[in-house]
Amino acid sequence: MSDKPTYTECEQRILELERAVTEHKQAEEKCKESEEKYRLIVENANDGIEITQDDKIIFSNTRFAEMLGYTVSEIENTVFNKIYTGQALKDLHIRNKKRELSEVVPINYETTLCKKDGTLINVDVKYEIIDYQGEPATFAIIRDITERKQTEKALRESEENYKITLKNLQVGVVVHSKDGNVLFSNPEASQLLGLTDEQMLGKELITPSWNFVHEDLSIMKVEDYPVSRVITTEQKLDFYQVGIQTKGRNYITWVIVNANPVFSDNELDKIIVNFVDITEHKQAEKELLDLKNSLEEKVKEQTKDLEEKVDHLQRFHDATIKRELRIKELRDEIDQLKEKYGEK
């Protein structure tokens, strides 16, 4: 019996080999297509992409090279200490040490890199430890966040200036939530309400710490509070005068209130209230009114006294006139008598 394959078996084997070759070629084509797609994605990515090994860059896409002012050929094989700042290198070594000790290390962090011209940029790094040519390597996606960090810094400085302004503003400012609770108050507001900044936070509309009163000193209903009116109407409130009765104080603090609603997505989000202390003005008004009333009373008293004197003088005058008239009448009668008897 022969061990040689039959013609049919040879033909079958050839078909299998051809099929295997075809599948291999197709796999190669797919691999090439996949590699091309990967290359296009990597090269056209908005973020920098790099692979590092043994503290040097062994692969970089165009974006990462441009980010640091290099060409791809210039940056490849560049050592870390050429692009990392001193602090960034220290942080990198700390992370590596933690990984060696099997500690959990975040795969995302922010650091500072040095460009070719010496300027610094802030970057956000997301990395993964991979196997590259049989050795561990780091695959990283790097995003330039310099503009964002500058914006954040400017925003922090703006917020700090805003806080300083509010702190030194001689106007009380209180920010309420849409439910009326206090979210923020500046020192002037806390002082006018007789509370510390810490005590103000979270205060509700109904609180035993203070009452609002009308100009006639009647206790104001909660629905008439400035914040309540804005919450109800969703309209701003201008030049609303109220008195503040604070626990532990034996006097009323008078203020002029302005309140403005703030909307988010067309819904009421918060209410900003500012108020100015007019207590001294009110006291001056009261003193002026008291002085006016006092002067009017004195004028009335003096007018009455003058009227009495004028009346007395008038009576004296009338009496004098009557006496003069009587004297004249008597003289006339005497003259008439003289003429009568003289003729006799």
Coordinates of C-alpha atoms in Angstrom, one line a residue:
M1 CA 0.0 0.0 0.0
S2 CA 1.5 3.4 -1.0
D3 CA 1.9 6.2 1.5
K4 CA 1.9 8.8 -1.3
P5 CA -1.2 11.2 -1.2
T6 CA -3.7 10.7 -3.9
Y7 CA -4.3 13.3 -6.5
T8 CA -7.5 14.3 -4.8
E9 CA -5.7 14.7 -1.5
C10 CA -3.0 16.9 -3.2
E11 CA -5.6 19.0 -4.8
Q12 CA -7.4 19.4 -1.5
R13 CA -4.2 20.4 0.2
I14 CA -3.4 22.9 -2.5
L15 CA -6.9 24.5 -2.1
E16 CA -6.3 24.7 1.7
L17 CA -2.9 26.4 1.2
E18 CA -4.4 28.8 -1.3
R19 CA -7.2 29.6 1.1
A20 CA -4.7 30.1 3.9
V21 CA -2.6 32.4 1.7
T22 CA -5.6 34.4 0.7
E23 CA -6.7 34.7 4.4
H24 CA -3.2 35.7 5.4
K25 CA -3.1 38.3 2.6
Q26 CA -6.6 39.6 3.7
A27 CA -5.4 39.7 7.3
E28 CA -2.3 41.6 6.2
E29 CA -4.4 44.1 4.2
K30 CA -6.7 44.6 7.2
C31 CA -3.7 45.0 9.4
K32 CA -2.3 47.6 7.1
E33 CA -5.7 49.4 6.9
S34 CA -5.9 49.3 10.7
E35 CA -2.3 50.6 11.0
E36 CA -3.1 53.4 8.5
K37 CA -6.3 54.3 10.4
Y38 CA -4.3 54.3 13.7
R39 CA -1.6 56.4 12.1
L40 CA -4.1 58.9 10.8
I41 CA -5.9 59.1 14.1
V42 CA -2.6 59.5 16.0
E43 CA -1.2 62.1 13.6
N44 CA -4.5 64.1 13.4
A45 CA -5.3 64.0 17.1
N46 CA -5.8 67.3 18.9
D47 CA -3.9 66.0 21.9
G48 CA -0.2 65.1 22.1
I49 CA 0.6 61.3 22.1
E50 CA 3.9 59.9 23.2
I51 CA 5.5 56.6 24.2
T52 CA 8.3 56.8 26.7
Q53 CA 10.8 54.1 27.8
D54 CA 13.8 54.3 30.1
D55 CA 13.2 58.0 30.8
K56 CA 13.2 59.1 27.1
I57 CA 10.7 59.6 24.4
I58 CA 10.7 56.8 21.8
F59 CA 7.6 57.9 19.9
S60 CA 5.7 61.2 19.4
N61 CA 2.9 62.4 17.2
T62 CA 3.1 65.7 15.4
R63 CA 0.8 67.4 17.9
F64 CA 3.0 66.6 20.9
A65 CA 6.2 67.7 19.1
E66 CA 4.5 71.0 18.0
M67 CA 3.2 71.5 21.5
L68 CA 6.8 71.8 22.7
G69 CA 8.2 73.6 19.7
Y70 CA 10.0 70.6 18.2
T71 CA 9.8 68.5 15.1
V72 CA 9.0 64.8 15.5
S73 CA 12.5 63.8 14.6
E74 CA 13.9 66.3 17.1
I75 CA 11.8 65.2 20.1
E76 CA 12.2 61.4 19.6
N77 CA 15.0 60.0 21.9
T78 CA 14.8 63.2 23.9
V79 CA 15.5 62.6 27.6
F80 CA 12.9 63.7 30.3
N81 CA 15.1 66.3 32.0
K82 CA 15.1 68.3 28.7
I83 CA 11.3 68.8 28.7
Y84 CA 10.3 68.2 32.3
T85 CA 10.8 71.0 34.9
G86 CA 12.6 70.1 38.1
Q87 CA 9.4 69.8 40.1
A88 CA 7.8 67.8 37.4
L89 CA 10.7 65.3 37.4
K90 CA 10.4 65.0 41.2
D91 CA 6.7 64.3 40.9
L92 CA 7.4 61.8 38.1
H93 CA 9.9 59.9 40.2
I94 CA 7.5 59.8 43.2
R95 CA 4.8 58.3 41.0
N96 CA 7.3 55.7 39.7
K97 CA 8.4 54.8 43.2
K98 CA 4.8 54.3 44.3
R99 CA 4.1 52.0 41.4
E100 CA 7.2 50.0 42.3
L101 CA 5.8 49.6 45.8
S102 CA 2.5 48.5 44.3
E103 CA 0.7 51.6 45.6
V104 CA -2.3 52.9 43.7
V105 CA -1.3 55.8 41.4
P106 CA -3.8 57.9 39.5
I107 CA -3.6 57.5 35.8
N108 CA -4.4 61.2 35.3
Y109 CA -2.4 64.1 36.5
E110 CA -1.4 67.7 35.7
T111 CA 2.3 68.8 35.4
T112 CA 4.5 71.4 33.7
L113 CA 6.7 70.9 30.7
C114 CA 9.4 73.1 29.2
K115 CA 9.3 74.1 25.5
K116 CA 12.2 74.3 23.2
D117 CA 12.4 78.1 23.7
G118 CA 12.4 77.7 27.5
T119 CA 8.8 78.8 28.1
L120 CA 6.6 76.6 30.3
I121 CA 3.3 75.1 29.5
N122 CA 0.7 73.4 31.8
V123 CA -0.4 69.9 30.6
D124 CA -2.9 67.3 31.6
V125 CA -1.5 63.8 31.3
K126 CA -3.4 60.5 31.0
Y127 CA -1.2 57.5 30.8
E128 CA -1.1 53.7 30.7
I129 CA 1.8 51.2 31.3
I130 CA 2.1 49.0 28.2
D131 CA 4.5 46.4 26.8
Y132 CA 6.7 47.7 24.0
Q133 CA 9.1 45.4 22.3
G134 CA 9.1 43.1 25.3
E135 CA 9.9 45.9 27.8
P136 CA 7.5 48.1 29.9
A137 CA 6.8 51.5 28.5
T138 CA 4.4 54.4 29.1
F139 CA 1.8 55.4 26.6
A140 CA 0.5 58.9 27.3
I141 CA -2.1 61.3 25.9
I142 CA -1.1 64.9 26.7
R143 CA -3.3 68.0 26.5
D144 CA -2.1 71.6 26.7
I145 CA -4.1 73.3 29.4
T146 CA -2.1 76.4 29.7
E147 CA -4.9 78.7 28.5
R148 CA -7.3 77.0 30.9
K149 CA -5.0 77.4 33.8
Q150 CA -4.4 81.0 32.9
T151 CA -8.2 81.5 32.8
E152 CA -8.6 79.8 36.1
K153 CA -5.9 82.0 37.7
A154 CA -7.5 85.1 36.3
L155 CA -10.9 83.9 37.6
R156 CA -9.4 83.2 41.1
E157 CA -7.9 86.7 41.1
S158 CA -11.2 88.2 40.0
E159 CA -13.1 86.3 42.7
E160 CA -10.5 87.4 45.3
N161 CA -10.8 91.0 44.2
Y162 CA -14.6 90.6 44.2
K163 CA -14.5 89.2 47.8
I164 CA -12.2 92.0 48.9
T165 CA -14.6 94.6 47.4
L166 CA -17.6 93.0 49.0
K167 CA -15.8 92.7 52.3
N168 CA -15.0 96.4 52.4
L169 CA -18.2 97.6 50.8
Q170 CA -20.2 99.9 53.1
V171 CA -23.4 98.2 51.8
G172 CA -24.9 95.0 53.1
V173 CA -25.0 92.2 50.5
V174 CA -26.9 88.9 51.1
V175 CA -27.3 86.2 48.5
H176 CA -30.4 83.9 49.1
S177 CA -31.3 80.6 47.5
K178 CA -34.6 80.3 45.6
D179 CA -36.0 79.0 48.9
G180 CA -34.8 82.1 50.8
N181 CA -31.9 80.5 52.8
V182 CA -28.8 82.6 53.1
L183 CA -26.0 81.4 50.8
F184 CA -23.6 84.4 51.3
S185 CA -23.3 87.6 53.3
N186 CA -20.7 90.2 53.5
P187 CA -19.4 91.7 56.8
E188 CA -21.5 94.8 56.5
A189 CA -24.7 92.7 56.2
S190 CA -23.8 90.6 59.2
Q191 CA -23.0 93.7 61.3
L192 CA -26.4 95.3 60.4
L193 CA -28.2 92.1 61.3
G194 CA -26.2 91.6 64.5
L195 CA -24.7 88.2 63.5
T196 CA -21.3 86.7 62.5
D197 CA -20.7 85.6 58.9
E198 CA -20.8 82.0 60.1
Q199 CA -24.1 82.5 61.9
M200 CA -25.6 84.1 58.7
L201 CA -24.9 81.0 56.5
G202 CA -28.0 78.9 56.1
K203 CA -30.3 81.2 57.9
E204 CA -33.9 80.8 56.9
L205 CA -36.5 83.6 56.4
I206 CA -38.2 82.8 59.7
T207 CA -35.7 83.1 62.4
P208 CA -35.8 84.4 66.0
S209 CA -32.6 86.3 65.4
W210 CA -34.4 89.3 63.9
N211 CA -37.7 90.8 62.7
F212 CA -38.4 93.3 60.0
V213 CA -40.7 96.2 60.8
H214 CA -42.7 98.7 58.8
E215 CA -42.3 102.5 59.3
D216 CA -45.1 102.5 61.8
L217 CA -43.1 99.9 63.8
S218 CA -45.6 97.1 63.2
I219 CA -44.0 93.7 62.7
M220 CA -43.7 92.8 59.0
K221 CA -45.2 89.6 57.8
V222 CA -42.8 87.1 56.2
E223 CA -44.6 87.4 52.9
D224 CA -43.7 91.1 52.9
Y225 CA -40.0 90.5 53.5
P226 CA -38.0 91.8 50.5
V227 CA -36.8 88.3 49.6
S228 CA -40.3 86.9 49.9
R229 CA -41.7 89.5 47.5
V230 CA -39.0 88.8 44.9
I231 CA -39.5 85.0 45.2
T232 CA -43.3 85.5 44.7
T233 CA -43.2 88.0 41.9
E234 CA -39.8 87.1 40.3
Q235 CA -39.5 90.9 39.8
K236 CA -36.8 93.2 41.2
L237 CA -37.5 95.3 44.2
D238 CA -36.2 98.9 44.5
F239 CA -35.9 101.3 47.4
Y240 CA -37.9 99.3 49.9
Q241 CA -37.6 100.8 53.4
V242 CA -37.6 98.4 56.4
G243 CA -36.5 98.5 60.0
I244 CA -34.5 95.6 61.5
Q245 CA -35.2 94.6 65.1
T246 CA -32.3 92.4 66.2
K247 CA -32.2 90.2 69.3
G248 CA -30.1 91.9 72.0
R249 CA -30.4 95.4 70.6
N250 CA -32.6 98.1 72.1
Y251 CA -32.8 100.1 68.9
I252 CA -34.1 99.6 65.3
T253 CA -31.7 99.7 62.3
W254 CA -33.3 101.3 59.3
V255 CA -32.3 100.3 55.8
I256 CA -33.1 100.9 52.2
V257 CA -33.3 97.5 50.4
N258 CA -32.9 96.7 46.7
A259 CA -33.4 93.0 45.7
N260 CA -32.7 91.4 42.3
P261 CA -33.7 87.9 41.0
V262 CA -31.0 85.8 39.2
F263 CA -32.2 83.3 36.7
S264 CA -30.7 80.1 35.3
D265 CA -32.3 78.4 32.3
N266 CA -35.3 80.8 32.7
E267 CA -35.9 79.6 36.3
L268 CA -35.3 81.6 39.5
D269 CA -31.9 80.5 40.9
K270 CA -31.0 83.0 43.6
I271 CA -31.8 86.5 44.9
I272 CA -29.2 89.1 45.5
V273 CA -30.2 91.7 48.2
N274 CA -28.3 94.8 49.0
F275 CA -29.2 97.3 51.7
V276 CA -27.9 100.6 53.0
D277 CA -28.0 101.7 56.6
I278 CA -30.1 104.9 56.8
T279 CA -30.5 104.8 60.6
E280 CA -28.6 108.1 61.1
H281 CA -30.7 109.6 58.3
K282 CA -33.9 108.5 60.0
Q283 CA -32.6 109.8 63.3
A284 CA -31.8 113.1 61.7
E285 CA -35.3 113.2 60.1
K286 CA -36.8 112.5 63.5
E287 CA -34.7 115.2 65.2
L288 CA -35.6 117.7 62.4
L289 CA -39.3 116.8 62.8
D290 CA -39.1 117.2 66.6
L291 CA -37.4 120.5 66.1
K292 CA -40.0 121.6 63.6
N293 CA -42.8 120.6 66.0
S294 CA -41.1 122.3 68.9
L295 CA -40.6 125.5 66.8
E296 CA -44.2 125.4 65.7
E297 CA -45.3 125.0 69.3
K298 CA -43.2 128.0 70.4
V299 CA -44.5 130.0 67.5
K300 CA -48.1 129.1 68.5
E301 CA -47.3 130.1 72.2
Q302 CA -45.6 133.4 71.1
T303 CA -48.5 134.1 68.6
K304 CA -51.0 133.5 71.4
D305 CA -49.1 135.9 73.7
L306 CA -48.8 138.5 71.0
E307 CA -52.5 138.2 70.2
E308 CA -53.3 138.7 73.9
K309 CA -51.1 141.8 74.0
V310 CA -52.6 143.1 70.8
D311 CA -56.1 142.5 72.2
H312 CA -55.1 144.3 75.4
L313 CA -53.7 147.2 73.4
Q314 CA -56.7 147.3 71.2
R315 CA -59.0 147.4 74.3
F316 CA -56.8 150.2 75.8
H317 CA -56.9 152.0 72.5
D318 CA -60.6 151.7 72.2
A319 CA -61.0 152.9 75.8
T320 CA -58.7 155.8 75.2
I321 CA -60.6 156.8 72.1
K322 CA -63.9 156.6 73.9
R323 CA -62.5 158.8 76.8
E324 CA -61.2 161.4 74.3
L325 CA -64.6 161.5 72.6
R326 CA -66.4 161.9 75.9
I327 CA -64.0 164.7 76.9
K328 CA -64.7 166.4 73.6
E329 CA -68.5 166.0 74.2
L330 CA -68.2 167.6 77.6
R331 CA -66.1 170.5 76.3
D332 CA -68.7 171.0 73.6
E333 CA -71.4 171.0 76.2
I334 CA -69.4 173.5 78.4
D335 CA -69.0 175.8 75.4
Q336 CA -72.6 175.6 74.6
L337 CA -73.5 176.5 78.2
K338 CA -71.0 179.4 78.2
E339 CA -72.6 180.7 75.1
K340 CA -76.1 180.3 76.5
Y341 CA -75.4 182.0 79.8
G342 CA -73.0 184.5 78.4
E343 CA -75.8 185.8 76.1
K344 CA -78.0 186.3 79.2

